[in-house]
Amino acid sequence: MGVDFGKTATDYAAHRAGFPKALFDRLAAMGIGRAGQRLLDLGTGTLARGFARRGALVTGIDPSEPMLREARRLSEHEGVKVDYLVGRAEDIDSHDGAYDVVTAGQCWHWFDRAAAAAECMRVLVPGGALAICYFDWLPMPGNVVAATEALILQNNPGWPYSGGLGMYPLWSLDAAEAGFEALETFSFDVPVSYSHEAWRGRIRASAGVAASLPPDAVADFDLELTDLLTRDFPREPLAVPHRVWVLVARKPEVAP
C-alpha cells in the first residue's frame, strides 16, 4: 500500500491528537527532553513541539516537505522554536555524536528499522537516549474505533493496520540488535475527546484513507463515516480510547 502523508498534511496537523502531557512528564523523569538537551525528532511532529516547549534544542526531520510546512506553521502558532529539515531516519545528515536524545513519534514502523536504529546509535553521544513513542487508538468491541476500522477496510482492503493493541515489542529487538542497552518500556491508556467533525478529520489523516486513497474515494468514505457516526454514535464528544507506548534505550557510555 503506497502511503503519502503529504497528501493529508492539513488534516494531519488539524486533527491528529498530540502526545499527552503525561508522556513528557514521564520522559523528563527519565532524563529525556530536558532544557538544553540537543534533541533530534524523526518523522517529526508533536513530540518536537512538546520538547521544544520544555526548553530542549530540537531539530525535526521528515521526508515530506508538505508535512514540514504544516509543522513549521504549528510551531510558529504555538511560539516554539524547532529547526525543521527534510531528511530520512535511515540517512541522518548529522555528524557522529551530534545529539543527546533521538525521538521517533508514531513513525518507527515506516522506517527501514535496522538502518534507522544504526543511525540513531551513530548520532547519539555516549549515554544518549533513543525514545520510540506511539499513541494509538484502541478498537474495542462495539466502539467507534472498531466500527471506523471496519469501514476503512471496506474501502481500502489492503490497509494492514486494523486491530492494533498499541504495543510494539519488536522495536526492543531493533534497539538491542543495534547495540543499545538499558532498555525500558512503559505504557498507559488515556481517552481522547473528538467531535464528529474532528474524528472525520482524524480518520482522513490516517494511512488507510487520504494518505493512500484517491480524492474521490476519500470523499465517498467521508460521507459513509458521517452516516455511521450519525446513526451509531450520535453523542458528542466521542471519548476515544488511546494507548501511549514507549521504548527508551541508551547508547553505551563506552563503545564496546
PDB file of C-alpha atoms in Angstrom:
ATOM      1  CA  MET A   1       0.000   0.000   0.000  1.00  0.00           C
ATOM      2  CA  GLY A   2       1.525   3.290  -1.120  1.00  0.00           C
ATOM      3  CA  VAL A   3       1.277   5.947   1.606  1.00  0.00           C
ATOM      4  CA  ASP A   4       1.984   9.675   1.303  1.00  0.00           C
ATOM      5  CA  PHE A   5       1.060  11.720   4.359  1.00  0.00           C
ATOM      6  CA  GLY A   6       1.893  14.859   2.414  1.00  0.00           C
ATOM      7  CA  LYS A   7      -1.466  14.428   0.668  1.00  0.00           C
ATOM      8  CA  THR A   8      -3.252  14.824   4.001  1.00  0.00           C
ATOM      9  CA  ALA A   9      -0.889  17.219   5.774  1.00  0.00           C
ATOM     10  CA  THR A  10      -3.612  19.772   6.555  1.00  0.00           C
ATOM     11  CA  ASP A  11      -5.941  17.244   8.205  1.00  0.00           C
ATOM     12  CA  TYR A  12      -2.956  15.650   9.926  1.00  0.00           C
ATOM     13  CA  ALA A  13      -1.965  18.950  11.515  1.00  0.00           C
ATOM     14  CA  ALA A  14      -5.509  19.912  12.453  1.00  0.00           C
ATOM     15  CA  HIS A  15      -6.972  16.675  13.780  1.00  0.00           C
ATOM     16  CA  ARG A  16      -4.365  14.159  14.954  1.00  0.00           C
ATOM     17  CA  ALA A  17      -4.185  14.331  18.733  1.00  0.00           C
ATOM     18  CA  GLY A  18      -0.758  15.159  20.105  1.00  0.00           C
ATOM     19  CA  PHE A  19       1.016  13.121  22.747  1.00  0.00           C
ATOM     20  CA  PRO A  20      -0.356  13.902  26.214  1.00  0.00           C
ATOM     21  CA  LYS A  21       1.497  15.953  28.829  1.00  0.00           C
ATOM     22  CA  ALA A  22       1.863  12.848  30.994  1.00  0.00           C
ATOM     23  CA  LEU A  23       4.239  11.359  28.416  1.00  0.00           C
ATOM     24  CA  PHE A  24       6.591  14.347  28.571  1.00  0.00           C
ATOM     25  CA  ASP A  25       6.479  14.257  32.372  1.00  0.00           C
ATOM     26  CA  ARG A  26       7.401  10.568  32.407  1.00  0.00           C
ATOM     27  CA  LEU A  27      10.248  11.069  29.951  1.00  0.00           C
ATOM     28  CA  ALA A  28      11.587  14.117  31.809  1.00  0.00           C
ATOM     29  CA  ALA A  29      11.814  11.985  34.953  1.00  0.00           C
ATOM     30  CA  MET A  30      13.999   9.617  32.908  1.00  0.00           C
ATOM     31  CA  GLY A  31      16.269  12.464  31.813  1.00  0.00           C
ATOM     32  CA  ILE A  32      14.770  12.816  28.336  1.00  0.00           C
ATOM     33  CA  GLY A  33      13.686  16.109  26.791  1.00  0.00           C
ATOM     34  CA  ARG A  34      15.074  18.417  29.431  1.00  0.00           C
ATOM     35  CA  ALA A  35      16.039  22.058  28.882  1.00  0.00           C
ATOM     36  CA  GLY A  36      19.249  22.478  26.922  1.00  0.00           C
ATOM     37  CA  GLN A  37      19.419  18.950  25.551  1.00  0.00           C
ATOM     38  CA  ARG A  38      20.182  18.588  21.844  1.00  0.00           C
ATOM     39  CA  LEU A  39      17.264  16.507  20.567  1.00  0.00           C
ATOM     40  CA  LEU A  40      16.543  15.075  17.122  1.00  0.00           C
ATOM     41  CA  ASP A  41      12.930  14.120  16.332  1.00  0.00           C
ATOM     42  CA  LEU A  42      12.479  11.658  13.447  1.00  0.00           C
ATOM     43  CA  GLY A  43       9.294  11.775  11.351  1.00  0.00           C
ATOM     44  CA  THR A  44       8.754  14.989  13.214  1.00  0.00           C
ATOM     45  CA  GLY A  45       5.520  16.234  14.755  1.00  0.00           C
ATOM     46  CA  THR A  46       4.010  16.827  18.161  1.00  0.00           C
ATOM     47  CA  LEU A  47       6.969  15.370  20.062  1.00  0.00           C
ATOM     48  CA  ALA A  48       9.257  18.057  18.645  1.00  0.00           C
ATOM     49  CA  ARG A  49       6.982  20.884  19.748  1.00  0.00           C
ATOM     50  CA  GLY A  50       6.409  19.332  23.166  1.00  0.00           C
ATOM     51  CA  PHE A  51      10.122  19.002  23.891  1.00  0.00           C
ATOM     52  CA  ALA A  52      10.889  22.472  22.499  1.00  0.00           C
ATOM     53  CA  ARG A  53       8.249  23.883  24.841  1.00  0.00           C
ATOM     54  CA  ARG A  54      10.264  22.400  27.718  1.00  0.00           C
ATOM     55  CA  GLY A  55      13.469  24.048  26.570  1.00  0.00           C
ATOM     56  CA  ALA A  56      15.167  21.311  24.541  1.00  0.00           C
ATOM     57  CA  LEU A  57      17.123  22.352  21.450  1.00  0.00           C
ATOM     58  CA  VAL A  58      15.105  20.460  18.866  1.00  0.00           C
ATOM     59  CA  THR A  59      15.786  19.525  15.268  1.00  0.00           C
ATOM     60  CA  GLY A  60      12.947  17.761  13.435  1.00  0.00           C
ATOM     61  CA  ILE A  61      13.367  15.820  10.196  1.00  0.00           C
ATOM     62  CA  ASP A  62      10.792  14.342   7.828  1.00  0.00           C
ATOM     63  CA  PRO A  63      10.981  13.304   4.167  1.00  0.00           C
ATOM     64  CA  SER A  64       7.782  15.212   3.294  1.00  0.00           C
ATOM     65  CA  GLU A  65       8.042  18.955   2.690  1.00  0.00           C
ATOM     66  CA  PRO A  66       4.230  19.401   2.968  1.00  0.00           C
ATOM     67  CA  MET A  67       4.353  17.805   6.426  1.00  0.00           C
ATOM     68  CA  LEU A  68       7.254  20.061   7.417  1.00  0.00           C
ATOM     69  CA  ARG A  69       5.384  23.112   6.156  1.00  0.00           C
ATOM     70  CA  GLU A  70       2.487  22.290   8.491  1.00  0.00           C
ATOM     71  CA  ALA A  71       4.918  21.564  11.340  1.00  0.00           C
ATOM     72  CA  ARG A  72       6.556  24.978  10.871  1.00  0.00           C
ATOM     73  CA  ARG A  73       3.155  26.673  10.865  1.00  0.00           C
ATOM     74  CA  LEU A  74       2.103  24.936  14.084  1.00  0.00           C
ATOM     75  CA  SER A  75       5.409  25.734  15.794  1.00  0.00           C
ATOM     76  CA  GLU A  76       5.077  29.396  14.872  1.00  0.00           C
ATOM     77  CA  HIS A  77       1.475  29.438  16.095  1.00  0.00           C
ATOM     78  CA  GLU A  78       2.489  27.844  19.411  1.00  0.00           C
ATOM     79  CA  GLY A  79       5.528  30.083  19.826  1.00  0.00           C
ATOM     80  CA  VAL A  80       8.100  27.287  19.988  1.00  0.00           C
ATOM     81  CA  LYS A  81      11.400  27.003  18.140  1.00  0.00           C
ATOM     82  CA  VAL A  82      12.185  23.843  16.161  1.00  0.00           C
ATOM     83  CA  ASP A  83      14.699  23.594  13.328  1.00  0.00           C
ATOM     84  CA  TYR A  84      12.868  21.606  10.650  1.00  0.00           C
ATOM     85  CA  LEU A  85      14.785  19.879   7.856  1.00  0.00           C
ATOM     86  CA  VAL A  86      13.945  17.457   5.066  1.00  0.00           C
ATOM     87  CA  GLY A  87      15.628  14.192   5.964  1.00  0.00           C
ATOM     88  CA  ARG A  88      15.349  10.453   6.433  1.00  0.00           C
ATOM     89  CA  ALA A  89      15.831   8.371   9.562  1.00  0.00           C
ATOM     90  CA  GLU A  90      17.987   5.910   7.626  1.00  0.00           C
ATOM     91  CA  ASP A  91      20.462   8.590   6.474  1.00  0.00           C
ATOM     92  CA  ILE A  92      20.670  11.386   9.045  1.00  0.00           C
ATOM     93  CA  ASP A  93      22.621  14.423   7.877  1.00  0.00           C
ATOM     94  CA  SER A  94      24.483  14.973  11.175  1.00  0.00           C
ATOM     95  CA  HIS A  95      27.934  14.203  12.482  1.00  0.00           C
ATOM     96  CA  ASP A  96      28.616  11.409  14.948  1.00  0.00           C
ATOM     97  CA  GLY A  97      27.568  12.234  18.499  1.00  0.00           C
ATOM     98  CA  ALA A  98      25.529  15.299  17.489  1.00  0.00           C
ATOM     99  CA  TYR A  99      22.572  14.684  19.818  1.00  0.00           C
ATOM    100  CA  ASP A 100      21.813  13.857  23.435  1.00  0.00           C
ATOM    101  CA  VAL A 101      18.401  12.374  22.567  1.00  0.00           C
ATOM    102  CA  VAL A 102      16.745  10.956  19.456  1.00  0.00           C
ATOM    103  CA  THR A 103      12.960  10.513  19.437  1.00  0.00           C
ATOM    104  CA  ALA A 104      10.541   8.941  16.973  1.00  0.00           C
ATOM    105  CA  GLY A 105       6.818   9.531  17.405  1.00  0.00           C
ATOM    106  CA  GLN A 106       4.273   7.329  15.652  1.00  0.00           C
ATOM    107  CA  CYS A 107       6.659   6.531  12.813  1.00  0.00           C
ATOM    108  CA  TRP A 108       9.173   3.751  13.586  1.00  0.00           C
ATOM    109  CA  HIS A 109       7.164   1.214  11.549  1.00  0.00           C
ATOM    110  CA  TRP A 110       7.609   3.309   8.396  1.00  0.00           C
ATOM    111  CA  PHE A 111      11.421   3.101   8.540  1.00  0.00           C
ATOM    112  CA  ASP A 112      13.973   0.560   7.457  1.00  0.00           C
ATOM    113  CA  ARG A 113      14.210  -0.172  11.164  1.00  0.00           C
ATOM    114  CA  ALA A 114      17.688  -1.698  11.277  1.00  0.00           C
ATOM    115  CA  ALA A 115      19.172   1.192   9.300  1.00  0.00           C
ATOM    116  CA  ALA A 116      17.333   3.770  11.408  1.00  0.00           C
ATOM    117  CA  ALA A 117      18.473   2.178  14.678  1.00  0.00           C
ATOM    118  CA  ALA A 118      22.078   2.173  13.459  1.00  0.00           C
ATOM    119  CA  GLU A 119      21.835   5.851  12.521  1.00  0.00           C
ATOM    120  CA  CYS A 120      20.344   6.707  15.908  1.00  0.00           C
ATOM    121  CA  MET A 121      23.263   4.962  17.567  1.00  0.00           C
ATOM    122  CA  ARG A 122      25.725   6.906  15.404  1.00  0.00           C
ATOM    123  CA  VAL A 123      24.354  10.400  16.018  1.00  0.00           C
ATOM    124  CA  LEU A 124      23.887   9.982  19.794  1.00  0.00           C
ATOM    125  CA  VAL A 125      26.515  10.897  22.359  1.00  0.00           C
ATOM    126  CA  PRO A 126      27.732   8.063  24.623  1.00  0.00           C
ATOM    127  CA  GLY A 127      24.993   7.547  27.182  1.00  0.00           C
ATOM    128  CA  GLY A 128      22.448   9.277  24.940  1.00  0.00           C
ATOM    129  CA  ALA A 129      18.854   8.072  24.766  1.00  0.00           C
ATOM    130  CA  LEU A 130      16.580   6.808  22.000  1.00  0.00           C
ATOM    131  CA  ALA A 131      12.848   7.129  22.735  1.00  0.00           C
ATOM    132  CA  ILE A 132      10.362   5.455  20.374  1.00  0.00           C
ATOM    133  CA  CYS A 133       6.840   6.640  21.195  1.00  0.00           C
ATOM    134  CA  TYR A 134       3.395   5.627  19.984  1.00  0.00           C
ATOM    135  CA  PHE A 135      -0.090   6.987  20.668  1.00  0.00           C
ATOM    136  CA  ASP A 136      -2.666   4.655  19.129  1.00  0.00           C
ATOM    137  CA  TRP A 137      -6.432   4.471  19.125  1.00  0.00           C
ATOM    138  CA  LEU A 138      -7.786   1.204  20.536  1.00  0.00           C
ATOM    139  CA  PRO A 139     -10.501  -0.807  18.774  1.00  0.00           C
ATOM    140  CA  MET A 140     -12.733  -2.384  21.411  1.00  0.00           C
ATOM    141  CA  PRO A 141     -15.847  -4.489  20.711  1.00  0.00           C
ATOM    142  CA  GLY A 142     -18.648  -2.171  19.666  1.00  0.00           C
ATOM    143  CA  ASN A 143     -16.716   1.086  19.989  1.00  0.00           C
ATOM    144  CA  VAL A 144     -16.322   3.847  17.411  1.00  0.00           C
ATOM    145  CA  VAL A 145     -12.747   2.798  16.608  1.00  0.00           C
ATOM    146  CA  ALA A 146     -13.729  -0.762  15.711  1.00  0.00           C
ATOM    147  CA  ALA A 147     -16.621   0.492  13.560  1.00  0.00           C
ATOM    148  CA  THR A 148     -14.384   3.020  11.825  1.00  0.00           C
ATOM    149  CA  GLU A 149     -11.679   0.443  11.132  1.00  0.00           C
ATOM    150  CA  ALA A 150     -14.275  -1.875   9.588  1.00  0.00           C
ATOM    151  CA  LEU A 151     -15.366   0.965   7.309  1.00  0.00           C
ATOM    152  CA  ILE A 152     -11.762   1.699   6.296  1.00  0.00           C
ATOM    153  CA  LEU A 153     -11.272  -1.962   5.371  1.00  0.00           C
ATOM    154  CA  GLN A 154     -14.435  -1.931   3.255  1.00  0.00           C
ATOM    155  CA  ASN A 155     -12.998   0.962   1.260  1.00  0.00           C
ATOM    156  CA  ASN A 156      -9.321   0.002   1.394  1.00  0.00           C
ATOM    157  CA  PRO A 157      -8.917  -3.775   1.873  1.00  0.00           C
ATOM    158  CA  GLY A 158      -5.127  -3.517   1.616  1.00  0.00           C
ATOM    159  CA  TRP A 159      -4.838  -1.395   4.763  1.00  0.00           C
ATOM    160  CA  PRO A 160      -2.749  -3.537   7.177  1.00  0.00           C
ATOM    161  CA  TYR A 161      -3.119  -1.653  10.475  1.00  0.00           C
ATOM    162  CA  SER A 162      -6.518  -2.657  11.871  1.00  0.00           C
ATOM    163  CA  GLY A 163      -6.978  -4.407  15.193  1.00  0.00           C
ATOM    164  CA  GLY A 164      -3.873  -2.981  16.838  1.00  0.00           C
ATOM    165  CA  LEU A 165      -3.167  -3.243  20.562  1.00  0.00           C
ATOM    166  CA  GLY A 166      -0.808  -0.265  20.725  1.00  0.00           C
ATOM    167  CA  MET A 167       2.140  -2.431  21.861  1.00  0.00           C
ATOM    168  CA  TYR A 168       5.391  -2.883  19.897  1.00  0.00           C
ATOM    169  CA  PRO A 169       7.727  -5.483  21.415  1.00  0.00           C
ATOM    170  CA  LEU A 170       9.678  -5.905  18.154  1.00  0.00           C
ATOM    171  CA  TRP A 171      11.045  -2.376  18.451  1.00  0.00           C
ATOM    172  CA  SER A 172      13.010  -3.557  21.508  1.00  0.00           C
ATOM    173  CA  LEU A 173      14.780  -6.089  19.306  1.00  0.00           C
ATOM    174  CA  ASP A 174      15.634  -3.343  16.812  1.00  0.00           C
ATOM    175  CA  ALA A 175      17.312  -1.336  19.562  1.00  0.00           C
ATOM    176  CA  ALA A 176      19.119  -4.300  21.096  1.00  0.00           C
ATOM    177  CA  GLU A 177      20.457  -5.501  17.745  1.00  0.00           C
ATOM    178  CA  ALA A 178      21.840  -2.005  17.068  1.00  0.00           C
ATOM    179  CA  GLY A 179      23.791  -2.122  20.336  1.00  0.00           C
ATOM    180  CA  PHE A 180      21.526  -0.123  22.638  1.00  0.00           C
ATOM    181  CA  GLU A 181      21.309  -1.185  26.275  1.00  0.00           C
ATOM    182  CA  ALA A 182      19.280  -0.481  29.436  1.00  0.00           C
ATOM    183  CA  LEU A 183      16.024  -0.955  27.520  1.00  0.00           C
ATOM    184  CA  GLU A 184      12.827   0.113  29.287  1.00  0.00           C
ATOM    185  CA  THR A 185       9.218   0.146  28.110  1.00  0.00           C
ATOM    186  CA  PHE A 186       6.083   1.608  29.621  1.00  0.00           C
ATOM    187  CA  SER A 187       2.503   2.220  28.557  1.00  0.00           C
ATOM    188  CA  PHE A 188      -0.657   3.875  29.814  1.00  0.00           C
ATOM    189  CA  ASP A 189      -4.151   4.458  28.443  1.00  0.00           C
ATOM    190  CA  VAL A 190      -5.990   7.760  28.069  1.00  0.00           C
ATOM    191  CA  PRO A 191      -9.287   8.798  26.463  1.00  0.00           C
ATOM    192  CA  VAL A 192      -9.196  11.469  23.772  1.00  0.00           C
ATOM    193  CA  SER A 193     -12.221  13.653  23.109  1.00  0.00           C
ATOM    194  CA  TYR A 194     -13.305  14.124  19.484  1.00  0.00           C
ATOM    195  CA  SER A 195     -16.279  15.865  17.921  1.00  0.00           C
ATOM    196  CA  HIS A 196     -17.750  14.094  14.902  1.00  0.00           C
ATOM    197  CA  GLU A 197     -16.053  16.620  12.635  1.00  0.00           C
ATOM    198  CA  ALA A 198     -12.687  16.161  14.320  1.00  0.00           C
ATOM    199  CA  TRP A 199     -12.930  12.360  14.210  1.00  0.00           C
ATOM    200  CA  ARG A 200     -13.679  12.506  10.492  1.00  0.00           C
ATOM    201  CA  GLY A 201     -10.603  14.693  10.022  1.00  0.00           C
ATOM    202  CA  ARG A 202      -8.504  12.358  12.150  1.00  0.00           C
ATOM    203  CA  ILE A 203      -9.547   9.388  10.024  1.00  0.00           C
ATOM    204  CA  ARG A 204      -8.960  11.218   6.758  1.00  0.00           C
ATOM    205  CA  ALA A 205      -5.421  11.829   8.060  1.00  0.00           C
ATOM    206  CA  SER A 206      -4.768   8.122   8.558  1.00  0.00           C
ATOM    207  CA  ALA A 207      -2.661   5.899   6.341  1.00  0.00           C
ATOM    208  CA  GLY A 208      -5.743   3.980   5.231  1.00  0.00           C
ATOM    209  CA  VAL A 209      -7.720   6.942   3.894  1.00  0.00           C
ATOM    210  CA  ALA A 210      -6.397  10.205   2.400  1.00  0.00           C
ATOM    211  CA  ALA A 211      -2.744   9.147   2.552  1.00  0.00           C
ATOM    212  CA  SER A 212      -3.423   6.193   0.243  1.00  0.00           C
ATOM    213  CA  LEU A 213      -6.824   6.578  -1.474  1.00  0.00           C
ATOM    214  CA  PRO A 214      -7.586   8.858  -4.451  1.00  0.00           C
ATOM    215  CA  PRO A 215      -9.528  12.067  -3.671  1.00  0.00           C
ATOM    216  CA  ASP A 216     -12.891  10.815  -4.977  1.00  0.00           C
ATOM    217  CA  ALA A 217     -12.636   7.679  -2.806  1.00  0.00           C
ATOM    218  CA  VAL A 218     -11.737   9.833   0.202  1.00  0.00           C
ATOM    219  CA  ALA A 219     -14.834  11.970  -0.348  1.00  0.00           C
ATOM    220  CA  ASP A 220     -17.054   8.875  -0.614  1.00  0.00           C
ATOM    221  CA  PHE A 221     -15.507   7.409   2.539  1.00  0.00           C
ATOM    222  CA  ASP A 222     -16.073  10.640   4.462  1.00  0.00           C
ATOM    223  CA  LEU A 223     -19.768  10.584   3.589  1.00  0.00           C
ATOM    224  CA  GLU A 224     -20.025   6.977   4.765  1.00  0.00           C
ATOM    225  CA  LEU A 225     -18.259   7.794   8.035  1.00  0.00           C
ATOM    226  CA  THR A 226     -20.568  10.762   8.579  1.00  0.00           C
ATOM    227  CA  ASP A 227     -23.587   8.462   8.197  1.00  0.00           C
ATOM    228  CA  LEU A 228     -22.053   5.862  10.531  1.00  0.00           C
ATOM    229  CA  LEU A 229     -21.383   8.414  13.274  1.00  0.00           C
ATOM    230  CA  THR A 230     -24.839   9.959  12.991  1.00  0.00           C
ATOM    231  CA  ARG A 231     -26.531   6.577  13.102  1.00  0.00           C
ATOM    232  CA  ASP A 232     -24.476   4.567  15.596  1.00  0.00           C
ATOM    233  CA  PHE A 233     -22.526   7.086  17.701  1.00  0.00           C
ATOM    234  CA  PRO A 234     -24.701  10.222  17.836  1.00  0.00           C
ATOM    235  CA  ARG A 235     -23.482  11.549  21.184  1.00  0.00           C
ATOM    236  CA  GLU A 236     -20.723  14.136  21.093  1.00  0.00           C
ATOM    237  CA  PRO A 237     -17.981  14.413  22.008  1.00  0.00           C
ATOM    238  CA  LEU A 238     -16.727  10.903  21.391  1.00  0.00           C
ATOM    239  CA  ALA A 239     -14.427   9.506  24.084  1.00  0.00           C
ATOM    240  CA  VAL A 240     -11.904   7.547  22.027  1.00  0.00           C
ATOM    241  CA  PRO A 241      -9.599   5.207  23.983  1.00  0.00           C
ATOM    242  CA  HIS A 242      -5.888   5.559  23.200  1.00  0.00           C
ATOM    243  CA  ARG A 243      -2.718   3.871  24.415  1.00  0.00           C
ATOM    244  CA  VAL A 244       0.684   5.512  24.867  1.00  0.00           C
ATOM    245  CA  TRP A 245       3.557   3.051  24.453  1.00  0.00           C
ATOM    246  CA  VAL A 246       7.225   3.970  24.821  1.00  0.00           C
ATOM    247  CA  LEU A 247      10.597   2.292  24.435  1.00  0.00           C
ATOM    248  CA  VAL A 248      13.612   4.043  25.933  1.00  0.00           C
ATOM    249  CA  ALA A 249      17.079   2.679  25.117  1.00  0.00           C
ATOM    250  CA  ARG A 250      20.548   4.005  25.909  1.00  0.00           C
ATOM    251  CA  LYS A 251      23.738   4.159  23.900  1.00  0.00           C
ATOM    252  CA  PRO A 252      26.563   2.602  25.936  1.00  0.00           C
ATOM    253  CA  GLU A 253      28.736   5.085  27.801  1.00  0.00           C
ATOM    254  CA  VAL A 254      31.863   3.442  26.403  1.00  0.00           C
ATOM    255  CA  ALA A 255      31.975   1.869  22.966  1.00  0.00           C
ATOM    256  CA  PRO A 256      32.460  -1.931  23.146  1.00  0.00           C
TER     257      PRO A 256
END
